[in-house]
Tab-separated table of C-alpha atoms and ligand atoms in Angstrom:
chain	number	residue	atom	x	y	z
A	14	MET	CA	121.528	78.466	121.270
A	15	ASP	CA	120.509	79.440	117.749
A	16	PHE	CA	116.770	80.160	117.814
A	17	GLY	CA	116.443	79.505	114.083
A	18	ILE	CA	114.619	82.749	113.289
A	19	LYS	CA	117.288	84.714	111.443
A	20	GLY	CA	115.684	86.473	108.475
A	21	LYS	CA	112.124	86.042	109.810
A	22	ARG	CA	109.968	89.170	109.596
A	23	ALA	CA	108.505	90.642	112.786
A	24	LEU	CA	106.265	93.527	113.745
A	25	VAL	CA	106.692	94.593	117.367
A	26	CYS	CA	103.991	97.039	118.454
A	27	ALA	CA	104.647	99.725	121.072
A	28	ALA	CA	108.381	99.121	120.939
A	29	SER	CA	110.081	102.488	121.364
A	30	ARG	CA	110.881	101.724	125.013
A	31	GLY	CA	110.106	99.387	127.897
A	32	LEU	CA	109.008	95.810	127.298
A	33	GLY	CA	108.266	96.268	123.587
A	34	PHE	CA	111.743	97.631	122.976
A	35	ALA	CA	113.291	94.789	124.975
A	36	ILE	CA	111.433	92.260	122.819
A	37	ALA	CA	112.538	94.032	119.625
A	38	LYS	CA	116.111	94.043	120.925
A	39	ALA	CA	116.079	90.317	121.677
A	40	LEU	CA	114.680	89.607	118.191
A	41	ALA	CA	117.223	91.958	116.572
A	42	GLU	CA	119.989	89.992	118.268
A	43	GLU	CA	118.588	86.864	116.584
A	44	GLY	CA	118.846	88.528	113.162
A	45	VAL	CA	115.098	89.030	112.704
A	46	ASP	CA	113.939	91.777	110.282
A	47	LEU	CA	111.914	94.245	112.310
A	48	ILE	CA	109.235	96.876	112.096
A	49	ILE	CA	108.651	98.751	115.341
A	50	SER	CA	105.865	101.200	116.117
A	51	ALA	CA	104.813	103.654	118.845
A	52	ARG	CA	103.362	107.171	118.884
A	53	ASP	CA	106.413	109.385	119.428
A	54	GLN	CA	108.278	109.536	116.101
A	55	ALA	CA	111.517	110.998	117.507
A	56	LYS	CA	111.851	108.383	120.260
A	57	LEU	CA	110.958	105.648	117.794
A	58	LYS	CA	113.709	106.738	115.421
A	59	GLN	CA	116.226	106.775	118.282
A	60	SER	CA	115.209	103.237	119.268
A	61	ALA	CA	115.328	102.011	115.656
A	62	ASP	CA	118.887	103.390	115.404
A	63	VAL	CA	119.913	101.431	118.506
A	64	LEU	CA	118.319	98.258	117.107
A	65	SER	CA	119.994	98.705	113.705
A	66	LYS	CA	123.395	98.621	115.392
A	67	LEU	CA	122.538	95.290	117.044
A	68	SER	CA	121.032	93.596	114.060
A	69	GLU	CA	122.195	92.099	110.800
A	70	GLY	CA	118.579	92.381	109.682
A	71	LYS	CA	116.443	95.318	108.545
A	72	VAL	CA	114.913	97.711	111.069
A	73	GLU	CA	112.001	99.885	109.938
A	74	PHE	CA	109.684	102.048	112.014
A	75	ILE	CA	106.365	103.829	111.718
A	76	ALA	CA	104.741	106.188	114.197
A	77	GLY	CA	101.076	105.814	115.085
A	78	ASP	CA	98.519	105.389	117.854
A	79	LEU	CA	97.264	101.803	118.055
A	80	SER	CA	93.980	103.073	119.534
A	81	ALA	CA	93.217	104.967	116.334
A	82	ALA	CA	91.686	103.011	113.440
A	83	ALA	CA	93.338	105.263	110.825
A	84	ASP	CA	96.785	104.728	112.362
A	85	ARG	CA	96.262	100.968	112.512
A	86	LYS	CA	95.400	101.038	108.817
A	87	LYS	CA	98.644	102.931	108.121
A	88	LEU	CA	100.636	100.461	110.230
A	89	ILE	CA	99.152	97.526	108.332
A	90	GLY	CA	99.777	99.173	104.935
A	91	PHE	CA	103.365	100.044	105.878
A	92	THR	CA	104.076	96.505	107.122
A	93	GLN	CA	102.644	94.970	103.964
A	94	SER	CA	104.616	97.340	101.752
A	95	LYS	CA	107.913	96.628	103.557
A	96	PHE	CA	107.604	92.919	104.362
A	97	GLY	CA	104.581	91.620	102.447
A	98	ALA	CA	103.756	89.160	105.212
A	99	LEU	CA	104.875	88.560	108.801
A	100	ASP	CA	106.324	85.539	110.550
A	101	ILE	CA	106.278	87.012	114.058
A	102	LEU	CA	103.645	89.413	115.388
A	103	VAL	CA	104.133	90.949	118.834
A	104	HIS	CA	101.148	92.731	120.356
A	105	ASN	CA	101.906	95.350	122.960
A	106	VAL	CA	100.553	98.785	123.841
A	107	GLY	CA	100.687	101.219	126.753
A	108	GLY	CA	98.584	100.252	129.776
A	109	PRO	CA	95.071	101.607	130.394
A	110	GLN	CA	94.376	104.151	133.120
A	111	SER	CA	94.377	102.957	136.726
A	112	LYS	CA	90.876	102.963	138.282
A	113	PRO	CA	88.850	100.965	140.785
A	114	ALA	CA	86.008	99.037	139.099
A	115	GLN	CA	83.287	101.129	140.737
A	116	SER	CA	84.683	104.354	139.252
A	117	THR	CA	84.823	103.178	135.648
A	118	SER	CA	82.490	104.548	132.979
A	119	SER	CA	81.267	102.990	129.729
A	120	HIS	CA	83.589	105.405	127.972
A	121	ASP	CA	86.602	104.083	129.961
A	122	TRP	CA	85.763	100.511	128.960
A	123	GLN	CA	85.308	101.450	125.312
A	124	GLU	CA	88.625	103.308	125.346
A	125	ALA	CA	90.441	100.367	126.967
A	126	PHE	CA	88.847	97.945	124.482
A	127	ASP	CA	89.896	100.113	121.508
A	128	LYS	CA	93.458	100.218	122.821
A	129	LEU	CA	94.067	96.737	124.244
A	130	PHE	CA	91.723	94.427	122.326
A	131	LEU	CA	90.809	95.723	118.873
A	132	PRO	CA	94.362	96.216	117.534
A	133	ILE	CA	95.087	92.557	118.319
A	134	VAL	CA	92.023	91.406	116.396
A	135	GLU	CA	92.737	93.598	113.366
A	136	LEU	CA	96.422	92.738	113.113
A	137	ASN	CA	95.714	89.029	113.581
A	138	GLN	CA	92.998	89.014	110.888
A	139	THR	CA	95.438	90.677	108.502
A	140	PHE	CA	98.598	88.665	109.117
A	141	LEU	CA	97.347	85.217	110.170
A	142	PRO	CA	96.272	83.917	106.736
A	143	SER	CA	99.815	84.063	105.328
A	144	MET	CA	101.274	82.491	108.490
A	145	LYS	CA	98.823	79.611	108.136
A	146	GLU	CA	99.641	79.246	104.469
A	147	LYS	CA	103.377	79.054	105.239
A	148	LYS	CA	102.694	76.696	108.162
A	149	TRP	CA	104.823	78.876	110.420
A	150	GLY	CA	103.910	81.813	112.633
A	151	ARG	CA	104.336	83.270	116.099
A	152	ILE	CA	101.842	85.553	117.796
A	153	ILE	CA	103.012	86.883	121.148
A	154	THR	CA	100.954	89.255	123.279
A	155	VAL	CA	102.143	91.232	126.280
A	156	THR	CA	99.430	91.071	128.947
A	157	SER	CA	99.942	91.230	132.717
A	158	LEU	CA	100.001	89.113	135.845
A	159	SER	CA	96.634	90.809	136.451
A	160	VAL	CA	94.966	88.241	134.151
A	161	ILE	CA	95.752	85.574	136.756
A	162	GLU	CA	95.530	87.643	139.927
A	163	PRO	CA	93.473	90.811	139.413
A	164	ILE	CA	95.314	93.834	140.779
A	165	ALA	CA	93.547	96.468	142.905
A	166	ASN	CA	92.813	99.750	141.108
A	167	LEU	CA	93.492	98.210	137.684
A	168	ALA	CA	89.925	97.223	136.764
A	169	LEU	CA	90.383	98.092	133.094
A	170	SER	CA	93.592	96.103	132.743
A	171	ASN	CA	92.186	93.163	134.733
A	172	GLY	CA	89.009	93.044	132.657
A	173	ILE	CA	90.154	93.703	129.110
A	174	ARG	CA	93.394	91.732	129.321
A	175	SER	CA	91.465	88.729	130.639
A	176	ALA	CA	89.186	89.002	127.603
A	177	VAL	CA	92.269	89.251	125.362
A	178	THR	CA	93.703	86.104	126.975
A	179	ALA	CA	90.496	84.122	126.462
A	180	MET	CA	90.155	85.299	122.854
A	181	LEU	CA	93.768	84.352	122.100
A	182	LYS	CA	93.386	80.933	123.747
A	183	THR	CA	90.450	80.323	121.418
A	184	LEU	CA	92.559	81.418	118.458
A	185	SER	CA	95.495	79.234	119.506
A	186	ASP	CA	93.243	76.164	119.278
A	187	GLU	CA	92.160	77.155	115.789
A	188	VAL	CA	95.644	77.606	114.312
A	189	ALA	CA	97.898	75.201	116.253
A	190	ALA	CA	97.721	72.547	113.531
A	191	ASP	CA	98.823	75.175	110.982
A	192	GLY	CA	102.175	75.699	112.719
A	193	VAL	CA	101.147	79.019	114.242
A	194	THR	CA	101.657	79.424	117.980
A	195	VAL	CA	99.731	81.989	120.009
A	196	ASN	CA	100.996	82.818	123.485
A	197	CYS	CA	100.745	85.565	126.085
A	198	LEU	CA	103.580	86.901	128.177
A	199	ALA	CA	102.462	88.219	131.540
A	200	PRO	CA	104.909	90.536	133.276
A	201	GLY	CA	104.866	90.740	137.057
A	202	LEU	CA	106.864	93.843	137.756
A	203	ILE	CA	109.586	94.644	135.277
A	204	GLN	CA	111.435	97.948	135.678
A	205	THR	CA	110.202	100.404	132.998
A	206	ALA	CA	108.665	103.887	132.855
A	207	ARG	CA	105.210	102.301	133.261
A	208	THR	CA	106.326	100.610	136.486
A	209	ASP	CA	107.161	103.944	138.075
A	210	GLU	CA	103.739	105.302	137.078
A	211	LEU	CA	101.904	102.245	138.443
A	212	MET	CA	103.852	102.094	141.667
A	213	GLU	CA	103.100	105.754	142.280
A	214	SER	CA	99.361	105.280	141.801
A	215	ARG	CA	99.295	102.187	144.055
A	216	ARG	CA	101.473	103.858	146.689
A	217	GLN	CA	99.063	106.771	146.866
A	218	MET	CA	96.286	104.318	147.833
A	219	THR	CA	98.323	103.005	150.766
A	220	GLY	CA	99.560	106.374	151.997
A	221	GLN	CA	103.074	104.884	152.429
A	222	SER	CA	106.257	106.654	151.400
A	223	LYS	CA	107.680	105.580	148.036
A	224	GLU	CA	110.598	103.824	149.741
A	225	ASP	CA	108.410	101.888	152.238
A	226	TYR	CA	105.981	100.879	149.516
A	227	MET	CA	108.762	99.507	147.311
A	228	VAL	CA	110.373	97.611	150.199
A	229	ASP	CA	107.007	95.924	150.967
A	230	TYR	CA	106.322	95.219	147.302
A	231	VAL	CA	109.711	93.726	146.583
A	232	ALA	CA	109.381	91.546	149.702
A	233	SER	CA	106.295	89.967	148.062
A	234	ILE	CA	108.370	88.818	145.052
A	235	PRO	CA	110.218	85.547	145.707
A	236	ALA	CA	113.169	86.771	143.611
A	237	LYS	CA	113.322	89.849	145.913
A	238	ARG	CA	113.803	92.261	143.050
A	239	LEU	CA	112.034	93.771	140.055
A	240	GLY	CA	112.586	92.143	136.692
A	241	ASP	CA	114.853	93.531	134.043
A	242	ALA	CA	113.361	94.315	130.615
A	243	ASP	CA	116.056	92.254	128.868
A	244	GLU	CA	114.996	89.205	130.909
A	245	PHE	CA	111.471	89.721	129.592
A	246	GLY	CA	112.682	90.191	126.009
A	247	ALA	CA	114.654	86.950	126.195
A	248	VAL	CA	111.520	84.955	127.047
A	249	ALA	CA	109.712	86.536	124.100
A	250	ALA	CA	112.585	85.606	121.776
A	251	PHE	CA	112.330	82.005	122.996
A	252	LEU	CA	108.583	81.976	122.296
A	253	ALA	CA	109.368	83.249	118.790
A	254	SER	CA	111.984	80.563	118.264
A	255	GLN	CA	111.882	77.425	116.194
A	256	GLN	CA	112.394	75.460	119.425
A	257	ALA	CA	109.134	76.808	120.915
A	258	GLN	CA	107.000	75.260	118.147
A	259	TYR	CA	105.144	73.038	120.650
A	260	VAL	CA	104.374	75.829	123.150
A	261	THR	CA	101.002	77.368	122.350
A	262	GLY	CA	97.880	78.662	124.045
A	263	GLN	CA	99.870	79.575	127.152
A	264	THR	CA	100.246	82.540	129.436
A	265	ILE	CA	103.864	82.580	130.553
A	266	CYS	CA	104.466	84.687	133.661
A	267	VAL	CA	107.746	86.560	133.896
A	268	ASP	CA	107.388	87.630	137.493
A	269	GLY	CA	110.245	86.410	139.707
A	270	GLY	CA	107.849	83.810	141.147
A	271	LYS	CA	105.155	86.273	142.291
A	272	ARG	CA	102.233	84.320	140.814
A	273	ARG	CA	100.724	82.302	143.673
A	274	SER	CA	98.512	79.848	141.795
A	275	VAL	CA	100.126	76.603	140.712
A	276	HIS	CA	97.908	76.172	137.597
B	21	NAP	N1	106.427	96.851	133.149
B	21	NAP	C1	105.687	96.025	133.872
B	21	NAP	O1	106.109	95.523	134.920
B	21	NAP	C2	104.296	95.677	133.434
B	21	NAP	C3	103.519	94.874	134.268
B	21	NAP	C4	102.251	94.501	133.851
B	21	NAP	C5	101.768	94.922	132.625
B	21	NAP	N2	102.549	95.725	131.851
B	21	NAP	C6	101.985	96.176	130.582
B	21	NAP	O2	102.886	95.917	129.516
B	21	NAP	C7	102.765	96.927	128.526
B	21	NAP	C8	104.139	97.550	128.258
B	21	NAP	O3	104.588	98.076	129.483
B	21	NAP	P1	105.945	98.920	129.617
B	21	NAP	O4	106.324	98.783	131.041
B	21	NAP	O5	106.891	98.543	128.560
B	21	NAP	O6	105.387	100.396	129.337
B	21	NAP	P2	106.204	101.712	128.875
B	21	NAP	O7	107.587	101.664	129.365
B	21	NAP	O8	105.315	102.832	129.269
B	21	NAP	O9	106.245	101.595	127.264
B	21	NAP	C9	105.064	101.641	126.535
B	21	NAP	C10	105.362	101.608	125.042
B	21	NAP	O10	104.114	101.628	124.363
B	21	NAP	C11	104.057	102.733	123.453
B	21	NAP	N3	102.648	103.132	123.425
B	21	NAP	C12	101.906	103.548	124.463
B	21	NAP	N4	100.651	103.802	124.066
B	21	NAP	C13	100.597	103.549	122.740
B	21	NAP	C14	99.593	103.640	121.753
B	21	NAP	N5	98.361	104.052	122.066
B	21	NAP	N6	99.882	103.297	120.489
B	21	NAP	C15	101.129	102.879	120.154
B	21	NAP	N7	102.123	102.778	121.032
B	21	NAP	C16	101.877	103.107	122.310
B	21	NAP	C17	105.005	103.752	124.083
B	21	NAP	O11	105.487	104.715	123.163
B	21	NAP	P3	104.686	106.093	122.882
B	21	NAP	O12	104.340	106.662	124.214
B	21	NAP	O13	105.626	106.929	122.069
B	21	NAP	O14	103.477	105.689	122.096
B	21	NAP	C18	106.120	102.823	124.546
B	21	NAP	O15	106.937	102.456	123.468
B	21	NAP	C19	101.757	97.942	129.062
B	21	NAP	O16	100.483	97.642	128.552
B	21	NAP	C20	101.791	97.686	130.552
B	21	NAP	O17	100.594	98.053	131.194
B	21	NAP	C21	103.790	96.112	132.219
């Protein structure tokens, strides 16, 4: 199926590896012009080279830390200088630290807010006006299944990502009539470097061996396996597509059926 987004301009944040890279890859395969960002310049360049080979479109990259206001300013300036405006904006960033709620400090919450919430607000404020003017735009945000079912030891992710989801739902109402869709993609457990880190921290709480913990975890997923990053990227590409024009204000779980609630 042709998604009708060839030649559209996208910024995919935190896209040097993992889910962000998989989204960039799926968009590259659709012929979308891309800017990708992450902190590690060398890894970013490597990933941009891979994407360039897959894409008929442009692939640009800029290194920077989304938590840092100065780097966000550079990212915005770079994007405007390369593309002028954006058609597709993908919010993603590395996860916050794992902590139980009772061990979190005000500083932890501020840090998580600066990383997971503020960049979304700033990038949206910058790039939404031109999307509205053109009557076409896609805003896609990587969140987590934790916004639906809070996950033990991930108080910062549970809390801030839920706030992100509510803020974006509010925004989706405001811009739906302007042809701009705003959706969240909530991964269950998709195999990436972050998954290994998370599984290790959760396993330590149970005292189980790595193998036993994974067997138990996978048994709780109806699909009986972890997700593949390309499967996640494909859903993002659909949300960016012309065909997904009438899908907005949603959190789509990509979780092999793990979400228990029916609403
Ligand atoms: N994988 C899953 O199953 C899963 C499940 C639930 C939620 N999530 C969430 O989804 C997001 C992506 O997960 P992932 O599995 O793809 O993680 P990952 O494999 O660790 O990749 C994270 C990406 O974000 C970049 N990044 C990290 N911190 C950044 C920062 N401050 N500024 C700019 N770029 C930054 C990394 O590059 P640099 O290190 O070079 O910056 C990398 O490209 C995370 O927030 C994660 O918590 C993932």
